[in-house]
């Protein structure tokens, strides 16, 4: 007999980083591998393949970067400027990303597992067909973010801006929307299975009616 599902949202695992990291003295190239080091004030916007493991990245420039391959594992990322970045099929594992800007970035078909995002600007970001497992969004701007056909498992949103974000055809399992304002969310049927409050149910009721094809009659 299977154990009863408690509905608990599992917390992301913490990055595994060495207590002391040496400063990286290399030069960004088309293909760059960073391992167990501290990297600050560098730009990798011209790189095509970037592999990062066990690092701390601070004040890194990725604006308009076009990655053929991007893998980030056991890494802390702070103050990253990555507006307009493109990285299809990227892989983020056990990483914490804080105070960064990914406005208009495109992560289509990426995988995020055991990740925490704090104070990150993801407005107009693309998360189409992305898989999220044990991910937490805290104080993030997600206005007009596209979660179309995304898969979300053990994901929580805390004090985020979700205005005009799109969850069409999404698949949710153990998703906590906290006290987020869902008034202007699109594709609400894609949030089926998420935990919502009575107030949020009232917010999405008109949106559900439209998506289900109901017509509200007007009585004199």
PDB file of N, CA and C in Angstrom, residues 89-169:
ATOM      1  N   UNK A  89      17.743  24.507 -22.921  1.00  0.00           N
ATOM      2  CA  UNK A  89      18.184  23.246 -22.339  1.00  0.00           C
ATOM      3  C   UNK A  89      19.232  23.396 -21.254  1.00  0.00           C
ATOM      4  N   UNK A  90      19.321  24.574 -20.622  1.00  0.00           N
ATOM      5  CA  UNK A  90      20.282  24.779 -19.540  1.00  0.00           C
ATOM      6  C   UNK A  90      19.965  23.856 -18.367  1.00  0.00           C
ATOM      7  N   UNK A  91      20.961  23.625 -17.507  1.00  0.00           N
ATOM      8  CA  UNK A  91      20.801  22.731 -16.370  1.00  0.00           C
ATOM      9  C   UNK A  91      21.328  23.417 -15.119  1.00  0.00           C
ATOM     10  N   UNK A  92      20.441  23.681 -14.151  1.00  0.00           N
ATOM     11  CA  UNK A  92      20.823  24.286 -12.873  1.00  0.00           C
ATOM     12  C   UNK A  92      20.506  23.297 -11.765  1.00  0.00           C
ATOM     13  N   UNK A  93      21.521  22.939 -10.950  1.00  0.00           N
ATOM     14  CA  UNK A  93      21.346  21.962  -9.888  1.00  0.00           C
ATOM     15  C   UNK A  93      21.942  22.499  -8.585  1.00  0.00           C
ATOM     16  N   UNK A  94      21.173  22.424  -7.500  1.00  0.00           N
ATOM     17  CA  UNK A  94      21.616  22.865  -6.160  1.00  0.00           C
ATOM     18  C   UNK A  94      22.332  24.215  -6.244  1.00  0.00           C
ATOM     19  N   UNK A  95      21.605  25.223  -6.673  1.00  0.00           N
ATOM     20  CA  UNK A  95      22.203  26.554  -6.813  1.00  0.00           C
ATOM     21  C   UNK A  95      21.284  27.607  -6.223  1.00  0.00           C
ATOM     22  N   UNK A  96      21.904  28.679  -5.712  1.00  0.00           N
ATOM     23  CA  UNK A  96      21.167  29.803  -5.145  1.00  0.00           C
ATOM     24  C   UNK A  96      21.504  31.058  -5.940  1.00  0.00           C
ATOM     25  N   UNK A  97      20.475  31.741  -6.410  1.00  0.00           N
ATOM     26  CA  UNK A  97      20.646  32.897  -7.285  1.00  0.00           C
ATOM     27  C   UNK A  97      19.928  34.073  -6.651  1.00  0.00           C
ATOM     28  N   UNK A  98      20.663  35.142  -6.348  1.00  0.00           N
ATOM     29  CA  UNK A  98      20.084  36.265  -5.610  1.00  0.00           C
ATOM     30  C   UNK A  98      20.490  37.606  -6.203  1.00  0.00           C
ATOM     31  N   UNK A  99      19.533  38.560  -6.133  1.00  0.00           N
ATOM     32  CA  UNK A  99      19.787  39.941  -6.564  1.00  0.00           C
ATOM     33  C   UNK A  99      20.318  39.994  -7.995  1.00  0.00           C
ATOM     34  N   UNK A 100      19.681  39.249  -8.876  1.00  0.00           N
ATOM     35  CA  UNK A 100      20.117  39.177 -10.272  1.00  0.00           C
ATOM     36  C   UNK A 100      19.020  39.692 -11.202  1.00  0.00           C
ATOM     37  N   UNK A 101      19.407  39.978 -12.439  1.00  0.00           N
ATOM     38  CA  UNK A 101      18.431  40.415 -13.433  1.00  0.00           C
ATOM     39  C   UNK A 101      18.498  39.526 -14.664  1.00  0.00           C
ATOM     40  N   UNK A 102      17.366  38.829 -14.926  1.00  0.00           N
ATOM     41  CA  UNK A 102      17.232  37.975 -16.101  1.00  0.00           C
ATOM     42  C   UNK A 102      16.050  38.435 -16.956  1.00  0.00           C
ATOM     43  N   UNK A 103      15.840  39.734 -17.024  1.00  0.00           N
ATOM     44  CA  UNK A 103      14.725  40.283 -17.805  1.00  0.00           C
ATOM     45  C   UNK A 103      14.806  39.811 -19.262  1.00  0.00           C
ATOM     46  N   UNK A 104      13.725  39.209 -19.738  1.00  0.00           N
ATOM     47  CA  UNK A 104      13.682  38.771 -21.129  1.00  0.00           C
ATOM     48  C   UNK A 104      14.564  37.581 -21.453  1.00  0.00           C
ATOM     49  N   UNK A 105      15.146  36.939 -20.451  1.00  0.00           N
ATOM     50  CA  UNK A 105      15.987  35.766 -20.707  1.00  0.00           C
ATOM     51  C   UNK A 105      15.122  34.585 -21.146  1.00  0.00           C
ATOM     52  N   UNK A 106      15.689  33.681 -21.916  1.00  0.00           N
ATOM     53  CA  UNK A 106      14.951  32.531 -22.428  1.00  0.00           C
ATOM     54  C   UNK A 106      15.631  31.234 -21.976  1.00  0.00           C
ATOM     55  N   UNK A 107      14.901  30.449 -21.167  1.00  0.00           N
ATOM     56  CA  UNK A 107      15.423  29.187 -20.628  1.00  0.00           C
ATOM     57  C   UNK A 107      14.641  27.989 -21.162  1.00  0.00           C
ATOM     58  N   UNK A 108      14.096  28.083 -22.351  1.00  0.00           N
ATOM     59  CA  UNK A 108      13.244  27.016 -22.876  1.00  0.00           C
ATOM     60  C   UNK A 108      13.889  25.638 -22.717  1.00  0.00           C
ATOM     61  N   UNK A 109      13.086  24.673 -22.221  1.00  0.00           N
ATOM     62  CA  UNK A 109      13.492  23.277 -22.064  1.00  0.00           C
ATOM     63  C   UNK A 109      14.627  23.080 -21.053  1.00  0.00           C
ATOM     64  N   UNK A 110      14.836  24.054 -20.189  1.00  0.00           N
ATOM     65  CA  UNK A 110      15.874  23.932 -19.157  1.00  0.00           C
ATOM     66  C   UNK A 110      15.366  23.079 -17.992  1.00  0.00           C
ATOM     67  N   UNK A 111      16.293  22.731 -17.088  1.00  0.00           N
ATOM     68  CA  UNK A 111      15.951  22.010 -15.876  1.00  0.00           C
ATOM     69  C   UNK A 111      16.530  22.753 -14.680  1.00  0.00           C
ATOM     70  N   UNK A 112      15.656  23.014 -13.700  1.00  0.00           N
ATOM     71  CA  UNK A 112      16.076  23.640 -12.447  1.00  0.00           C
ATOM     72  C   UNK A 112      15.717  22.689 -11.314  1.00  0.00           C
ATOM     73  N   UNK A 113      16.719  22.204 -10.605  1.00  0.00           N
ATOM     74  CA  UNK A 113      16.476  21.261  -9.518  1.00  0.00           C
ATOM     75  C   UNK A 113      17.217  21.715  -8.263  1.00  0.00           C
ATOM     76  N   UNK A 114      16.482  21.785  -7.150  1.00  0.00           N
ATOM     77  CA  UNK A 114      17.047  22.249  -5.881  1.00  0.00           C
ATOM     78  C   UNK A 114      17.670  23.632  -6.039  1.00  0.00           C
ATOM     79  N   UNK A 115      16.864  24.581  -6.485  1.00  0.00           N
ATOM     80  CA  UNK A 115      17.334  25.952  -6.697  1.00  0.00           C
ATOM     81  C   UNK A 115      16.499  26.945  -5.894  1.00  0.00           C
ATOM     82  N   UNK A 116      17.153  28.018  -5.456  1.00  0.00           N
ATOM     83  CA  UNK A 116      16.477  29.103  -4.754  1.00  0.00           C
ATOM     84  C   UNK A 116      16.758  30.402  -5.497  1.00  0.00           C
ATOM     85  N   UNK A 117      15.687  31.146  -5.783  1.00  0.00           N
ATOM     86  CA  UNK A 117      15.813  32.451  -6.418  1.00  0.00           C
ATOM     87  C   UNK A 117      15.329  33.517  -5.443  1.00  0.00           C
ATOM     88  N   UNK A 118      16.196  34.492  -5.136  1.00  0.00           N
ATOM     89  CA  UNK A 118      15.833  35.564  -4.217  1.00  0.00           C
ATOM     90  C   UNK A 118      16.049  36.924  -4.886  1.00  0.00           C
ATOM     91  N   UNK A 119      14.993  37.734  -4.894  1.00  0.00           N
ATOM     92  CA  UNK A 119      15.096  39.091  -5.450  1.00  0.00           C
ATOM     93  C   UNK A 119      15.641  39.070  -6.875  1.00  0.00           C
ATOM     94  N   UNK A 120      15.089  38.204  -7.691  1.00  0.00           N
ATOM     95  CA  UNK A 120      15.539  38.079  -9.078  1.00  0.00           C
ATOM     96  C   UNK A 120      14.463  38.655 -10.008  1.00  0.00           C
ATOM     97  N   UNK A 121      14.886  39.427 -10.986  1.00  0.00           N
ATOM     98  CA  UNK A 121      13.964  39.974 -11.978  1.00  0.00           C
ATOM     99  C   UNK A 121      13.881  39.018 -13.162  1.00  0.00           C
ATOM    100  N   UNK A 122      12.720  38.358 -13.289  1.00  0.00           N
ATOM    101  CA  UNK A 122      12.460  37.430 -14.378  1.00  0.00           C
ATOM    102  C   UNK A 122      11.331  37.960 -15.275  1.00  0.00           C
ATOM    103  N   UNK A 123      11.090  39.277 -15.268  1.00  0.00           N
ATOM    104  CA  UNK A 123       9.997  39.797 -16.082  1.00  0.00           C
ATOM    105  C   UNK A 123      10.246  39.491 -17.561  1.00  0.00           C
ATOM    106  N   UNK A 124       9.175  39.000 -18.218  1.00  0.00           N
ATOM    107  CA  UNK A 124       9.195  38.619 -19.630  1.00  0.00           C
ATOM    108  C   UNK A 124      10.171  37.472 -19.923  1.00  0.00           C
ATOM    109  N   UNK A 125      10.549  36.724 -18.902  1.00  0.00           N
ATOM    110  CA  UNK A 125      11.449  35.582 -19.115  1.00  0.00           C
ATOM    111  C   UNK A 125      10.677  34.403 -19.690  1.00  0.00           C
ATOM    112  N   UNK A 126      11.365  33.568 -20.465  1.00  0.00           N
ATOM    113  CA  UNK A 126      10.745  32.401 -21.075  1.00  0.00           C
ATOM    114  C   UNK A 126      11.113  31.119 -20.354  1.00  0.00           C
ATOM    115  N   UNK A 127      10.108  30.427 -19.808  1.00  0.00           N
ATOM    116  CA  UNK A 127      10.310  29.139 -19.138  1.00  0.00           C
ATOM    117  C   UNK A 127       9.485  28.053 -19.827  1.00  0.00           C
ATOM    118  N   UNK A 128       9.329  28.133 -21.128  1.00  0.00           N
ATOM    119  CA  UNK A 128       8.515  27.160 -21.857  1.00  0.00           C
ATOM    120  C   UNK A 128       9.155  25.772 -21.801  1.00  0.00           C
ATOM    121  N   UNK A 129       8.330  24.782 -21.451  1.00  0.00           N
ATOM    122  CA  UNK A 129       8.761  23.381 -21.369  1.00  0.00           C
ATOM    123  C   UNK A 129       9.906  23.176 -20.364  1.00  0.00           C
ATOM    124  N   UNK A 130      10.013  24.051 -19.391  1.00  0.00           N
ATOM    125  CA  UNK A 130      11.042  23.922 -18.356  1.00  0.00           C
ATOM    126  C   UNK A 130      10.553  22.983 -17.248  1.00  0.00           C
ATOM    127  N   UNK A 131      11.470  22.239 -16.659  1.00  0.00           N
ATOM    128  CA  UNK A 131      11.163  21.367 -15.528  1.00  0.00           C
ATOM    129  C   UNK A 131      11.734  21.972 -14.248  1.00  0.00           C
ATOM    130  N   UNK A 132      10.855  22.189 -13.261  1.00  0.00           N
ATOM    131  CA  UNK A 132      11.273  22.709 -11.958  1.00  0.00           C
ATOM    132  C   UNK A 132      11.029  21.636 -10.901  1.00  0.00           C
ATOM    133  N   UNK A 133      12.071  21.276 -10.140  1.00  0.00           N
ATOM    134  CA  UNK A 133      11.934  20.327  -9.044  1.00  0.00           C
ATOM    135  C   UNK A 133      12.569  20.914  -7.787  1.00  0.00           C
ATOM    136  N   UNK A 134      11.772  21.033  -6.748  1.00  0.00           N
ATOM    137  CA  UNK A 134      12.233  21.604  -5.479  1.00  0.00           C
ATOM    138  C   UNK A 134      12.898  22.966  -5.742  1.00  0.00           C
ATOM    139  N   UNK A 135      12.063  23.912  -6.107  1.00  0.00           N
ATOM    140  CA  UNK A 135      12.515  25.269  -6.437  1.00  0.00           C
ATOM    141  C   UNK A 135      11.694  26.274  -5.641  1.00  0.00           C
ATOM    142  N   UNK A 136      12.364  27.299  -5.121  1.00  0.00           N
ATOM    143  CA  UNK A 136      11.666  28.345  -4.371  1.00  0.00           C
ATOM    144  C   UNK A 136      11.962  29.714  -4.973  1.00  0.00           C
ATOM    145  N   UNK A 137      10.901  30.470  -5.246  1.00  0.00           N
ATOM    146  CA  UNK A 137      11.005  31.845  -5.718  1.00  0.00           C
ATOM    147  C   UNK A 137      10.649  32.777  -4.561  1.00  0.00           C
ATOM    148  N   UNK A 138      11.570  33.659  -4.168  1.00  0.00           N
ATOM    149  CA  UNK A 138      11.316  34.601  -3.090  1.00  0.00           C
ATOM    150  C   UNK A 138      11.496  36.037  -3.596  1.00  0.00           C
ATOM    151  N   UNK A 139      10.462  36.858  -3.440  1.00  0.00           N
ATOM    152  CA  UNK A 139      10.548  38.277  -3.818  1.00  0.00           C
ATOM    153  C   UNK A 139      11.036  38.452  -5.254  1.00  0.00           C
ATOM    154  N   UNK A 140      10.532  37.634  -6.145  1.00  0.00           N
ATOM    155  CA  UNK A 140      10.954  37.700  -7.548  1.00  0.00           C
ATOM    156  C   UNK A 140       9.907  38.412  -8.407  1.00  0.00           C
ATOM    157  N   UNK A 141      10.393  39.115  -9.412  1.00  0.00           N
ATOM    158  CA  UNK A 141       9.508  39.760 -10.380  1.00  0.00           C
ATOM    159  C   UNK A 141       9.323  38.799 -11.544  1.00  0.00           C
ATOM    160  N   UNK A 142       8.100  38.322 -11.721  1.00  0.00           N
ATOM    161  CA  UNK A 142       7.804  37.345 -12.768  1.00  0.00           C
ATOM    162  C   UNK A 142       6.698  37.861 -13.691  1.00  0.00           C
ATOM    163  N   UNK A 143       6.595  39.173 -13.806  1.00  0.00           N
ATOM    164  CA  UNK A 143       5.579  39.760 -14.680  1.00  0.00           C
ATOM    165  C   UNK A 143       5.803  39.327 -16.130  1.00  0.00           C
ATOM    166  N   UNK A 144       4.743  38.842 -16.772  1.00  0.00           N
ATOM    167  CA  UNK A 144       4.766  38.403 -18.168  1.00  0.00           C
ATOM    168  C   UNK A 144       5.744  37.245 -18.411  1.00  0.00           C
ATOM    169  N   UNK A 145       6.120  36.547 -17.363  1.00  0.00           N
ATOM    170  CA  UNK A 145       6.964  35.353 -17.549  1.00  0.00           C
ATOM    171  C   UNK A 145       6.129  34.250 -18.195  1.00  0.00           C
ATOM    172  N   UNK A 146       6.738  33.481 -19.062  1.00  0.00           N
ATOM    173  CA  UNK A 146       6.034  32.446 -19.821  1.00  0.00           C
ATOM    174  C   UNK A 146       6.389  31.053 -19.303  1.00  0.00           C
ATOM    175  N   UNK A 147       5.471  30.449 -18.524  1.00  0.00           N
ATOM    176  CA  UNK A 147       5.643  29.105 -17.995  1.00  0.00           C
ATOM    177  C   UNK A 147       4.859  28.085 -18.820  1.00  0.00           C
ATOM    178  N   UNK A 148       4.573  28.383 -20.076  1.00  0.00           N
ATOM    179  CA  UNK A 148       3.769  27.497 -20.909  1.00  0.00           C
ATOM    180  C   UNK A 148       4.376  26.088 -20.961  1.00  0.00           C
ATOM    181  N   UNK A 149       3.547  25.080 -20.690  1.00  0.00           N
ATOM    182  CA  UNK A 149       3.946  23.670 -20.757  1.00  0.00           C
ATOM    183  C   UNK A 149       5.077  23.322 -19.800  1.00  0.00           C
ATOM    184  N   UNK A 150       5.287  24.144 -18.781  1.00  0.00           N
ATOM    185  CA  UNK A 150       6.312  23.843 -17.782  1.00  0.00           C
ATOM    186  C   UNK A 150       5.804  22.787 -16.804  1.00  0.00           C
ATOM    187  N   UNK A 151       6.740  22.041 -16.206  1.00  0.00           N
ATOM    188  CA  UNK A 151       6.409  21.051 -15.189  1.00  0.00           C
ATOM    189  C   UNK A 151       6.977  21.532 -13.859  1.00  0.00           C
ATOM    190  N   UNK A 152       6.102  21.686 -12.874  1.00  0.00           N
ATOM    191  CA  UNK A 152       6.518  22.213 -11.574  1.00  0.00           C
ATOM    192  C   UNK A 152       6.204  21.205 -10.481  1.00  0.00           C
ATOM    193  N   UNK A 153       7.235  20.783  -9.753  1.00  0.00           N
ATOM    194  CA  UNK A 153       7.069  19.827  -8.669  1.00  0.00           C
ATOM    195  C   UNK A 153       7.790  20.341  -7.426  1.00  0.00           C
ATOM    196  N   UNK A 154       7.069  20.458  -6.311  1.00  0.00           N
ATOM    197  CA  UNK A 154       7.630  20.994  -5.073  1.00  0.00           C
ATOM    198  C   UNK A 154       8.208  22.392  -5.319  1.00  0.00           C
ATOM    199  N   UNK A 155       7.349  23.268  -5.817  1.00  0.00           N
ATOM    200  CA  UNK A 155       7.744  24.644  -6.134  1.00  0.00           C
ATOM    201  C   UNK A 155       6.915  25.605  -5.293  1.00  0.00           C
ATOM    202  N   UNK A 156       7.556  26.623  -4.730  1.00  0.00           N
ATOM    203  CA  UNK A 156       6.830  27.614  -3.940  1.00  0.00           C
ATOM    204  C   UNK A 156       7.156  29.023  -4.424  1.00  0.00           C
ATOM    205  N   UNK A 157       6.148  29.885  -4.334  1.00  0.00           N
ATOM    206  CA  UNK A 157       6.281  31.298  -4.671  1.00  0.00           C
ATOM    207  C   UNK A 157       5.984  32.115  -3.421  1.00  0.00           C
ATOM    208  N   UNK A 158       6.906  32.997  -3.037  1.00  0.00           N
ATOM    209  CA  UNK A 158       6.731  33.796  -1.836  1.00  0.00           C
ATOM    210  C   UNK A 158       6.968  35.266  -2.165  1.00  0.00           C
ATOM    211  N   UNK A 159       5.902  36.073  -2.032  1.00  0.00           N
ATOM    212  CA  UNK A 159       5.991  37.521  -2.262  1.00  0.00           C
ATOM    213  C   UNK A 159       6.536  37.851  -3.653  1.00  0.00           C
ATOM    214  N   UNK A 160       6.016  37.174  -4.651  1.00  0.00           N
ATOM    215  CA  UNK A 160       6.441  37.407  -6.035  1.00  0.00           C
ATOM    216  C   UNK A 160       5.383  38.196  -6.802  1.00  0.00           C
ATOM    217  N   UNK A 161       5.786  38.804  -7.902  1.00  0.00           N
ATOM    218  CA  UNK A 161       4.879  39.504  -8.792  1.00  0.00           C
ATOM    219  C   UNK A 161       4.617  38.616 -10.002  1.00  0.00           C
ATOM    220  N   UNK A 162       3.367  38.163 -10.135  1.00  0.00           N
ATOM    221  CA  UNK A 162       3.012  37.218 -11.190  1.00  0.00           C
ATOM    222  C   UNK A 162       2.073  37.820 -12.233  1.00  0.00           C
ATOM    223  N   UNK A 163       1.967  39.120 -12.263  1.00  0.00           N
ATOM    224  CA  UNK A 163       1.032  39.772 -13.190  1.00  0.00           C
ATOM    225  C   UNK A 163       1.323  39.391 -14.643  1.00  0.00           C
ATOM    226  N   UNK A 164       0.272  38.916 -15.328  1.00  0.00           N
ATOM    227  CA  UNK A 164       0.342  38.536 -16.746  1.00  0.00           C
ATOM    228  C   UNK A 164       1.301  37.369 -17.018  1.00  0.00           C
ATOM    229  N   UNK A 165       1.713  36.642 -15.999  1.00  0.00           N
ATOM    230  CA  UNK A 165       2.503  35.435 -16.243  1.00  0.00           C
ATOM    231  C   UNK A 165       1.577  34.367 -16.828  1.00  0.00           C
ATOM    232  N   UNK A 166       2.132  33.462 -17.618  1.00  0.00           N
ATOM    233  CA  UNK A 166       1.330  32.507 -18.371  1.00  0.00           C
ATOM    234  C   UNK A 166       1.703  31.067 -17.995  1.00  0.00           C
ATOM    235  N   UNK A 167       0.711  30.312 -17.496  1.00  0.00           N
ATOM    236  CA  UNK A 167       0.937  28.921 -17.098  1.00  0.00           C
ATOM    237  C   UNK A 167       0.169  27.946 -17.992  1.00  0.00           C
ATOM    238  N   UNK A 168      -0.151  28.354 -19.203  1.00  0.00           N
ATOM    239  CA  UNK A 168      -0.947  27.509 -20.094  1.00  0.00           C
ATOM    240  C   UNK A 168      -0.295  26.146 -20.294  1.00  0.00           C
ATOM    241  N   UNK A 169      -1.104  25.093 -20.164  1.00  0.00           N
ATOM    242  CA  UNK A 169      -0.656  23.706 -20.372  1.00  0.00           C
ATOM    243  C   UNK A 169       0.414  23.269 -19.378  1.00  0.00           C
TER     244      UNK A 169
END
